[in-house]
Amino acid sequence: MRRQTPSVSAATSEGRLFYAATAFLILLAALMFAAGSAVAATLADPTKPDPSIEGQPNEASGQDLYVRGFYPEALAEWKRAVEVNKDPGAAFRLGEEHFDAKVVERDVETALKYYFIGANGGDRRAQMDLGSMYDKGWGVPQDMKESARWFEAAARQGLESSQYNIATMYEDGVGVEADKVKAYMYYQLAIEGGFPRFAAEAIERLSESMTPAEIKQASIMARDFKPLTREESAAEMAAADAN
C-alpha cells in the first residue's frame, strides 16, 4: 500500500503551528530573561528597591526595602521620594518612624516636619497623626481647634479612626462648635467603616439626646457621604491656608 503524502493544506497548517509555537517559546524566554534580570538586580544589591516597582522613588519603593529589613536604606529612599517627588505617603512614613522610634531614635521635631508635609499633601494618615499631635500637645502647643481641623481632614477622606475622633469633638464641642447631627454622621460612617464598638456605643448614647428628625438628617448625610481623594484634600488644605 502506498503511503499517503500529506496534503498541501495540512502541511501549511502544520507549518503555521510550528512557527507559532516557536514564536511563543521565544517570547516566553524573553519574558523569563527580563524577570530574571530584575531578580538578579535585586539579588546583586539587595539594598536597592525592587526594580519592578514603578515611579521610584516613592512610598512603595521605600516600603520594599523596609519589609526586607534595610531600614536606613528605606528611610533614605523615603527622603528622596519627598525631595524628588513630593510624595506625601513617603513623608508620612518618615514622620511615623521618627515618632514611633522603632528603627531610629525618637525625634519629634523631625516627625512633625514630615507629618506637616504629608498632611498638607493630602495623606490622610499624616493628617490623623497631626491631629493627635495637636490633641496631646506633642511637639506643638496643645490646640484643639487645629486638632479638629486635621482629624476632620482625614475623616473627609474616609479614615474611620479620624471619623470617630472628630465625632467625639462635635458631640462635646471640643475644638469645634457642638453639632449633634455631624457627630452622629461621623459615628455612623466610622461604624460602617468597621471601627470598633466604641462608635456603636457612642451613637447609641448620642441618639438619646436627638430628635427623630435630627437622626434622619444625619443618616441621610452619612448615606450621601463621598470621601475626598488625596489630591482633593490637598487642594482644600491649600485653599484654607491661603485664606
PDB file of N, CA and C in Angstrom, residues 5-89:
ATOM      1  N   THR A   5       0.784  10.942   1.079  1.00  0.00           N
ATOM      2  CA  THR A   5       1.523  12.181   1.307  1.00  0.00           C
ATOM      3  C   THR A   5       0.569  13.223   1.872  1.00  0.00           C
ATOM      4  N   PRO A   6       0.959  13.969   2.925  1.00  0.00           N
ATOM      5  CA  PRO A   6       0.055  14.996   3.475  1.00  0.00           C
ATOM      6  C   PRO A   6      -0.308  16.008   2.413  1.00  0.00           C
ATOM      7  N   SER A   7      -1.528  16.483   2.476  1.00  0.00           N
ATOM      8  CA  SER A   7      -1.974  17.498   1.528  1.00  0.00           C
ATOM      9  C   SER A   7      -1.247  18.799   1.772  1.00  0.00           C
ATOM     10  N   VAL A   8      -1.274  19.678   0.751  1.00  0.00           N
ATOM     11  CA  VAL A   8      -0.630  20.989   0.888  1.00  0.00           C
ATOM     12  C   VAL A   8      -1.239  21.772   2.043  1.00  0.00           C
ATOM     13  N   SER A   9      -2.575  21.731   2.177  1.00  0.00           N
ATOM     14  CA  SER A   9      -3.245  22.490   3.239  1.00  0.00           C
ATOM     15  C   SER A   9      -2.850  21.971   4.608  1.00  0.00           C
ATOM     16  N   ALA A  10      -2.722  20.665   4.743  1.00  0.00           N
ATOM     17  CA  ALA A  10      -2.321  20.098   6.033  1.00  0.00           C
ATOM     18  C   ALA A  10      -0.899  20.486   6.365  1.00  0.00           C
ATOM     19  N   ALA A  11      -0.021  20.434   5.360  1.00  0.00           N
ATOM     20  CA  ALA A  11       1.377  20.796   5.600  1.00  0.00           C
ATOM     21  C   ALA A  11       1.498  22.258   5.986  1.00  0.00           C
ATOM     22  N   THR A  12       0.727  23.102   5.308  1.00  0.00           N
ATOM     23  CA  THR A  12       0.766  24.536   5.624  1.00  0.00           C
ATOM     24  C   THR A  12       0.286  24.789   7.039  1.00  0.00           C
ATOM     25  N   SER A  13      -0.773  24.093   7.428  1.00  0.00           N
ATOM     26  CA  SER A  13      -1.312  24.244   8.786  1.00  0.00           C
ATOM     27  C   SER A  13      -0.297  23.826   9.821  1.00  0.00           C
ATOM     28  N   GLU A  14       0.387  22.702   9.544  1.00  0.00           N
ATOM     29  CA  GLU A  14       1.409  22.245  10.491  1.00  0.00           C
ATOM     30  C   GLU A  14       2.540  23.255  10.588  1.00  0.00           C
ATOM     31  N   GLY A  15       2.885  23.862   9.443  1.00  0.00           N
ATOM     32  CA  GLY A  15       3.948  24.858   9.455  1.00  0.00           C
ATOM     33  C   GLY A  15       3.578  26.062  10.289  1.00  0.00           C
ATOM     34  N   ARG A  16       2.315  26.501  10.146  1.00  0.00           N
ATOM     35  CA  ARG A  16       1.867  27.647  10.943  1.00  0.00           C
ATOM     36  C   ARG A  16       1.943  27.327  12.428  1.00  0.00           C
ATOM     37  N   LEU A  17       1.514  26.115  12.778  1.00  0.00           N
ATOM     38  CA  LEU A  17       1.565  25.710  14.187  1.00  0.00           C
ATOM     39  C   LEU A  17       2.993  25.682  14.695  1.00  0.00           C
ATOM     40  N   PHE A  18       3.913  25.183  13.842  1.00  0.00           N
ATOM     41  CA  PHE A  18       5.314  25.112  14.252  1.00  0.00           C
ATOM     42  C   PHE A  18       5.880  26.503  14.510  1.00  0.00           C
ATOM     43  N   TYR A  19       5.645  27.409  13.557  1.00  0.00           N
ATOM     44  CA  TYR A  19       6.188  28.760  13.709  1.00  0.00           C
ATOM     45  C   TYR A  19       5.535  29.509  14.871  1.00  0.00           C
ATOM     46  N   ALA A  20       4.235  29.276  15.079  1.00  0.00           N
ATOM     47  CA  ALA A  20       3.549  29.920  16.207  1.00  0.00           C
ATOM     48  C   ALA A  20       4.114  29.432  17.529  1.00  0.00           C
ATOM     49  N   ALA A  21       4.343  28.110  17.597  1.00  0.00           N
ATOM     50  CA  ALA A  21       4.908  27.550  18.829  1.00  0.00           C
ATOM     51  C   ALA A  21       6.304  28.086  19.069  1.00  0.00           C
ATOM     52  N   THR A  22       7.089  28.189  17.988  1.00  0.00           N
ATOM     53  CA  THR A  22       8.452  28.711  18.116  1.00  0.00           C
ATOM     54  C   THR A  22       8.433  30.158  18.596  1.00  0.00           C
ATOM     55  N   ALA A  23       7.540  30.960  18.014  1.00  0.00           N
ATOM     56  CA  ALA A  23       7.441  32.370  18.415  1.00  0.00           C
ATOM     57  C   ALA A  23       7.037  32.496  19.873  1.00  0.00           C
ATOM     58  N   PHE A  24       6.112  31.640  20.304  1.00  0.00           N
ATOM     59  CA  PHE A  24       5.671  31.669  21.704  1.00  0.00           C
ATOM     60  C   PHE A  24       6.826  31.353  22.644  1.00  0.00           C
ATOM     61  N   LEU A  25       7.613  30.326  22.276  1.00  0.00           N
ATOM     62  CA  LEU A  25       8.746  29.939  23.129  1.00  0.00           C
ATOM     63  C   LEU A  25       9.783  31.052  23.205  1.00  0.00           C
ATOM     64  N   ILE A  26      10.002  31.732  22.071  1.00  0.00           N
ATOM     65  CA  ILE A  26      10.955  32.854  22.074  1.00  0.00           C
ATOM     66  C   ILE A  26      10.461  33.977  22.981  1.00  0.00           C
ATOM     67  N   LEU A  27       9.145  34.296  22.882  1.00  0.00           N
ATOM     68  CA  LEU A  27       8.565  35.341  23.729  1.00  0.00           C
ATOM     69  C   LEU A  27       8.654  34.960  25.196  1.00  0.00           C
ATOM     70  N   LEU A  28       8.334  33.688  25.494  1.00  0.00           N
ATOM     71  CA  LEU A  28       8.395  33.222  26.878  1.00  0.00           C
ATOM     72  C   LEU A  28       9.808  33.322  27.424  1.00  0.00           C
ATOM     73  N   ALA A  29      10.786  32.956  26.591  1.00  0.00           N
ATOM     74  CA  ALA A  29      12.180  33.034  27.027  1.00  0.00           C
ATOM     75  C   ALA A  29      12.579  34.476  27.304  1.00  0.00           C
ATOM     76  N   ALA A  30      12.096  35.398  26.450  1.00  0.00           N
ATOM     77  CA  ALA A  30      12.420  36.814  26.648  1.00  0.00           C
ATOM     78  C   ALA A  30      11.832  37.339  27.947  1.00  0.00           C
ATOM     79  N   LEU A  31      10.573  36.954  28.231  1.00  0.00           N
ATOM     80  CA  LEU A  31       9.932  37.396  29.472  1.00  0.00           C
ATOM     81  C   LEU A  31      10.649  36.837  30.687  1.00  0.00           C
ATOM     82  N   MET A  32      11.037  35.557  30.602  1.00  0.00           N
ATOM     83  CA  MET A  32      11.751  34.940  31.723  1.00  0.00           C
ATOM     84  C   MET A  32      13.106  35.598  31.934  1.00  0.00           C
ATOM     85  N   PHE A  33      13.755  35.969  30.815  1.00  0.00           N
ATOM     86  CA  PHE A  33      15.046  36.644  30.927  1.00  0.00           C
ATOM     87  C   PHE A  33      14.892  37.998  31.604  1.00  0.00           C
ATOM     88  N   ALA A  34      13.827  38.741  31.197  1.00  0.00           N
ATOM     89  CA  ALA A  34      13.592  40.066  31.793  1.00  0.00           C
ATOM     90  C   ALA A  34      13.305  39.947  33.274  1.00  0.00           C
ATOM     91  N   ALA A  35      12.455  38.971  33.636  1.00  0.00           N
ATOM     92  CA  ALA A  35      12.133  38.777  35.049  1.00  0.00           C
ATOM     93  C   ALA A  35      13.363  38.364  35.821  1.00  0.00           C
ATOM     94  N   GLY A  36      14.149  37.481  35.191  1.00  0.00           N
ATOM     95  CA  GLY A  36      15.372  37.035  35.859  1.00  0.00           C
ATOM     96  C   GLY A  36      16.344  38.167  36.065  1.00  0.00           C
ATOM     97  N   SER A  37      16.410  39.076  35.088  1.00  0.00           N
ATOM     98  CA  SER A  37      17.307  40.225  35.223  1.00  0.00           C
ATOM     99  C   SER A  37      16.906  41.103  36.389  1.00  0.00           C
ATOM    100  N   ALA A  38      15.572  41.310  36.565  1.00  0.00           N
ATOM    101  CA  ALA A  38      15.092  42.126  37.684  1.00  0.00           C
ATOM    102  C   ALA A  38      15.435  41.473  39.008  1.00  0.00           C
ATOM    103  N   VAL A  39      15.200  40.142  39.079  1.00  0.00           N
ATOM    104  CA  VAL A  39      15.531  39.426  40.313  1.00  0.00           C
ATOM    105  C   VAL A  39      17.017  39.471  40.561  1.00  0.00           C
ATOM    106  N   ALA A  40      17.794  39.268  39.461  1.00  0.00           N
ATOM    107  CA  ALA A  40      19.244  39.282  39.612  1.00  0.00           C
ATOM    108  C   ALA A  40      19.728  40.633  40.100  1.00  0.00           C
ATOM    109  N   ALA A  41      19.093  41.712  39.598  1.00  0.00           N
ATOM    110  CA  ALA A  41      19.494  43.051  40.035  1.00  0.00           C
ATOM    111  C   ALA A  41      19.251  43.231  41.518  1.00  0.00           C
ATOM    112  N   THR A  42      18.109  42.701  41.995  1.00  0.00           N
ATOM    113  CA  THR A  42      17.802  42.803  43.414  1.00  0.00           C
ATOM    114  C   THR A  42      18.765  41.971  44.238  1.00  0.00           C
ATOM    115  N   LEU A  43      19.056  40.752  43.735  1.00  0.00           N
ATOM    116  CA  LEU A  43      19.970  39.879  44.461  1.00  0.00           C
ATOM    117  C   LEU A  43      21.381  40.436  44.444  1.00  0.00           C
ATOM    118  N   ALA A  44      21.761  41.080  43.315  1.00  0.00           N
ATOM    119  CA  ALA A  44      23.100  41.637  43.224  1.00  0.00           C
ATOM    120  C   ALA A  44      23.304  42.728  44.255  1.00  0.00           C
ATOM    121  N   ASP A  45      22.292  43.522  44.498  1.00  0.00           N
ATOM    122  CA  ASP A  45      22.361  44.565  45.520  1.00  0.00           C
ATOM    123  C   ASP A  45      21.024  44.612  46.240  1.00  0.00           C
ATOM    124  N   PRO A  46      20.859  43.772  47.269  1.00  0.00           N
ATOM    125  CA  PRO A  46      19.559  43.692  47.956  1.00  0.00           C
ATOM    126  C   PRO A  46      19.160  44.965  48.673  1.00  0.00           C
ATOM    127  N   THR A  47      20.094  45.919  48.806  1.00  0.00           N
ATOM    128  CA  THR A  47      19.742  47.180  49.469  1.00  0.00           C
ATOM    129  C   THR A  47      19.095  48.165  48.500  1.00  0.00           C
ATOM    130  N   LYS A  48      18.892  47.743  47.264  1.00  0.00           N
ATOM    131  CA  LYS A  48      18.193  48.572  46.287  1.00  0.00           C
ATOM    132  C   LYS A  48      16.739  48.121  46.201  1.00  0.00           C
ATOM    133  N   PRO A  49      15.812  49.042  45.928  1.00  0.00           N
ATOM    134  CA  PRO A  49      14.401  48.648  45.802  1.00  0.00           C
ATOM    135  C   PRO A  49      14.203  47.679  44.651  1.00  0.00           C
ATOM    136  N   ASP A  50      13.132  46.922  44.706  1.00  0.00           N
ATOM    137  CA  ASP A  50      12.751  46.001  43.641  1.00  0.00           C
ATOM    138  C   ASP A  50      12.578  46.793  42.344  1.00  0.00           C
ATOM    139  N   PRO A  51      13.333  46.453  41.279  1.00  0.00           N
ATOM    140  CA  PRO A  51      13.242  47.228  40.026  1.00  0.00           C
ATOM    141  C   PRO A  51      11.863  47.213  39.390  1.00  0.00           C
ATOM    142  N   SER A  52      11.012  46.259  39.776  1.00  0.00           N
ATOM    143  CA  SER A  52       9.680  46.184  39.163  1.00  0.00           C
ATOM    144  C   SER A  52       8.731  47.247  39.686  1.00  0.00           C
ATOM    145  N   ILE A  53       9.108  47.936  40.777  1.00  0.00           N
ATOM    146  CA  ILE A  53       8.240  48.968  41.345  1.00  0.00           C
ATOM    147  C   ILE A  53       8.335  50.226  40.491  1.00  0.00           C
ATOM    148  N   GLU A  54       7.190  50.687  40.018  1.00  0.00           N
ATOM    149  CA  GLU A  54       7.155  51.839  39.115  1.00  0.00           C
ATOM    150  C   GLU A  54       7.303  53.155  39.878  1.00  0.00           C
ATOM    151  N   GLY A  55       7.811  54.151  39.177  1.00  0.00           N
ATOM    152  CA  GLY A  55       7.799  55.510  39.691  1.00  0.00           C
ATOM    153  C   GLY A  55       8.689  55.760  40.884  1.00  0.00           C
ATOM    154  N   GLN A  56       9.809  55.100  40.967  1.00  0.00           N
ATOM    155  CA  GLN A  56      10.697  55.312  42.102  1.00  0.00           C
ATOM    156  C   GLN A  56      11.331  56.691  42.009  1.00  0.00           C
ATOM    157  N   PRO A  57      11.714  57.289  43.126  1.00  0.00           N
ATOM    158  CA  PRO A  57      11.454  56.812  44.489  1.00  0.00           C
ATOM    159  C   PRO A  57      10.052  57.203  44.953  1.00  0.00           C
ATOM    160  N   ASN A  58       9.434  56.337  45.755  1.00  0.00           N
ATOM    161  CA  ASN A  58       8.113  56.628  46.299  1.00  0.00           C
ATOM    162  C   ASN A  58       7.916  55.842  47.592  1.00  0.00           C
ATOM    163  N   GLU A  59       6.735  55.962  48.170  1.00  0.00           N
ATOM    164  CA  GLU A  59       6.479  55.248  49.422  1.00  0.00           C
ATOM    165  C   GLU A  59       6.664  53.748  49.244  1.00  0.00           C
ATOM    166  N   ALA A  60       6.178  53.214  48.122  1.00  0.00           N
ATOM    167  CA  ALA A  60       6.250  51.767  47.894  1.00  0.00           C
ATOM    168  C   ALA A  60       7.682  51.278  47.769  1.00  0.00           C
ATOM    169  N   SER A  61       8.534  52.031  47.092  1.00  0.00           N
ATOM    170  CA  SER A  61       9.920  51.586  46.930  1.00  0.00           C
ATOM    171  C   SER A  61      10.653  51.596  48.268  1.00  0.00           C
ATOM    172  N   GLY A  62      10.327  52.557  49.131  1.00  0.00           N
ATOM    173  CA  GLY A  62      10.902  52.549  50.476  1.00  0.00           C
ATOM    174  C   GLY A  62      10.357  51.412  51.315  1.00  0.00           C
ATOM    175  N   GLN A  63       9.060  51.133  51.166  1.00  0.00           N
ATOM    176  CA  GLN A  63       8.443  50.041  51.917  1.00  0.00           C
ATOM    177  C   GLN A  63       9.041  48.696  51.517  1.00  0.00           C
ATOM    178  N   ASP A  64       9.373  48.540  50.242  1.00  0.00           N
ATOM    179  CA  ASP A  64      10.007  47.304  49.779  1.00  0.00           C
ATOM    180  C   ASP A  64      11.313  47.055  50.530  1.00  0.00           C
ATOM    181  N   LEU A  65      12.087  48.099  50.729  1.00  0.00           N
ATOM    182  CA  LEU A  65      13.332  47.975  51.490  1.00  0.00           C
ATOM    183  C   LEU A  65      13.047  47.733  52.969  1.00  0.00           C
ATOM    184  N   TYR A  66      12.049  48.419  53.491  1.00  0.00           N
ATOM    185  CA  TYR A  66      11.742  48.345  54.927  1.00  0.00           C
ATOM    186  C   TYR A  66      11.343  46.930  55.329  1.00  0.00           C
ATOM    187  N   VAL A  67      10.463  46.299  54.545  1.00  0.00           N
ATOM    188  CA  VAL A  67       9.981  44.963  54.917  1.00  0.00           C
ATOM    189  C   VAL A  67      11.087  43.923  54.802  1.00  0.00           C
ATOM    190  N   ARG A  68      12.142  44.231  54.047  1.00  0.00           N
ATOM    191  CA  ARG A  68      13.276  43.311  53.944  1.00  0.00           C
ATOM    192  C   ARG A  68      14.352  43.612  54.975  1.00  0.00           C
ATOM    193  N   GLY A  69      14.066  44.576  55.851  1.00  0.00           N
ATOM    194  CA  GLY A  69      14.965  44.845  56.962  1.00  0.00           C
ATOM    195  C   GLY A  69      16.062  45.846  56.687  1.00  0.00           C
ATOM    196  N   PHE A  70      16.021  46.515  55.539  1.00  0.00           N
ATOM    197  CA  PHE A  70      17.033  47.524  55.218  1.00  0.00           C
ATOM    198  C   PHE A  70      16.504  48.900  55.639  1.00  0.00           C
ATOM    199  N   TYR A  71      16.546  49.147  56.941  1.00  0.00           N
ATOM    200  CA  TYR A  71      15.887  50.337  57.487  1.00  0.00           C
ATOM    201  C   TYR A  71      16.555  51.655  57.092  1.00  0.00           C
ATOM    202  N   PRO A  72      17.885  51.793  57.220  1.00  0.00           N
ATOM    203  CA  PRO A  72      18.497  53.065  56.795  1.00  0.00           C
ATOM    204  C   PRO A  72      18.248  53.352  55.318  1.00  0.00           C
ATOM    205  N   GLU A  73      18.319  52.294  54.498  1.00  0.00           N
ATOM    206  CA  GLU A  73      18.087  52.472  53.066  1.00  0.00           C
ATOM    207  C   GLU A  73      16.636  52.863  52.789  1.00  0.00           C
ATOM    208  N   ALA A  74      15.711  52.298  53.563  1.00  0.00           N
ATOM    209  CA  ALA A  74      14.294  52.651  53.400  1.00  0.00           C
ATOM    210  C   ALA A  74      14.063  54.116  53.743  1.00  0.00           C
ATOM    211  N   LEU A  75      14.644  54.560  54.849  1.00  0.00           N
ATOM    212  CA  LEU A  75      14.489  55.963  55.240  1.00  0.00           C
ATOM    213  C   LEU A  75      15.083  56.888  54.189  1.00  0.00           C
ATOM    214  N   ALA A  76      16.249  56.494  53.650  1.00  0.00           N
ATOM    215  CA  ALA A  76      16.885  57.310  52.613  1.00  0.00           C
ATOM    216  C   ALA A  76      16.024  57.355  51.354  1.00  0.00           C
ATOM    217  N   GLU A  77      15.398  56.222  51.024  1.00  0.00           N
ATOM    218  CA  GLU A  77      14.525  56.170  49.851  1.00  0.00           C
ATOM    219  C   GLU A  77      13.313  57.081  50.041  1.00  0.00           C
ATOM    220  N   TRP A  78      12.736  57.059  51.243  1.00  0.00           N
ATOM    221  CA  TRP A  78      11.586  57.930  51.511  1.00  0.00           C
ATOM    222  C   TRP A  78      11.983  59.404  51.465  1.00  0.00           C
ATOM    223  N   LYS A  79      13.180  59.708  51.964  1.00  0.00           N
ATOM    224  CA  LYS A  79      13.650  61.096  51.900  1.00  0.00           C
ATOM    225  C   LYS A  79      13.785  61.545  50.450  1.00  0.00           C
ATOM    226  N   ARG A  80      14.340  60.668  49.614  1.00  0.00           N
ATOM    227  CA  ARG A  80      14.456  61.006  48.188  1.00  0.00           C
ATOM    228  C   ARG A  80      13.075  61.186  47.562  1.00  0.00           C
ATOM    229  N   ALA A  81      12.128  60.343  47.983  1.00  0.00           N
ATOM    230  CA  ALA A  81      10.767  60.443  47.441  1.00  0.00           C
ATOM    231  C   ALA A  81      10.134  61.783  47.785  1.00  0.00           C
ATOM    232  N   VAL A  82      10.405  62.274  48.991  1.00  0.00           N
ATOM    233  CA  VAL A  82       9.871  63.574  49.401  1.00  0.00           C
ATOM    234  C   VAL A  82      10.571  64.694  48.642  1.00  0.00           C
ATOM    235  N   GLU A  83      11.893  64.596  48.546  1.00  0.00           N
ATOM    236  CA  GLU A  83      12.670  65.658  47.907  1.00  0.00           C
ATOM    237  C   GLU A  83      12.431  65.718  46.401  1.00  0.00           C
ATOM    238  N   VAL A  84      12.349  64.543  45.769  1.00  0.00           N
ATOM    239  CA  VAL A  84      12.245  64.487  44.308  1.00  0.00           C
ATOM    240  C   VAL A  84      10.797  64.547  43.836  1.00  0.00           C
ATOM    241  N   ASN A  85       9.939  63.763  44.483  1.00  0.00           N
ATOM    242  CA  ASN A  85       8.559  63.614  44.012  1.00  0.00           C
ATOM    243  C   ASN A  85       7.505  64.254  44.906  1.00  0.00           C
ATOM    244  N   LYS A  86       7.944  64.844  46.031  1.00  0.00           N
ATOM    245  CA  LYS A  86       6.994  65.423  46.998  1.00  0.00           C
ATOM    246  C   LYS A  86       5.928  64.388  47.390  1.00  0.00           C
ATOM    247  N   ASP A  87       6.361  63.158  47.607  1.00  0.00           N
ATOM    248  CA  ASP A  87       5.451  62.048  47.901  1.00  0.00           C
ATOM    249  C   ASP A  87       4.904  62.176  49.319  1.00  0.00           C
ATOM    250  N   PRO A  88       3.599  62.472  49.489  1.00  0.00           N
ATOM    251  CA  PRO A  88       3.044  62.644  50.834  1.00  0.00           C
ATOM    252  C   PRO A  88       3.031  61.348  51.637  1.00  0.00           C
ATOM    253  N   GLY A  89       2.905  60.208  50.948  1.00  0.00           N
ATOM    254  CA  GLY A  89       2.940  58.932  51.653  1.00  0.00           C
ATOM    255  C   GLY A  89       4.307  58.654  52.241  1.00  0.00           C
TER     256      GLY A  89
END
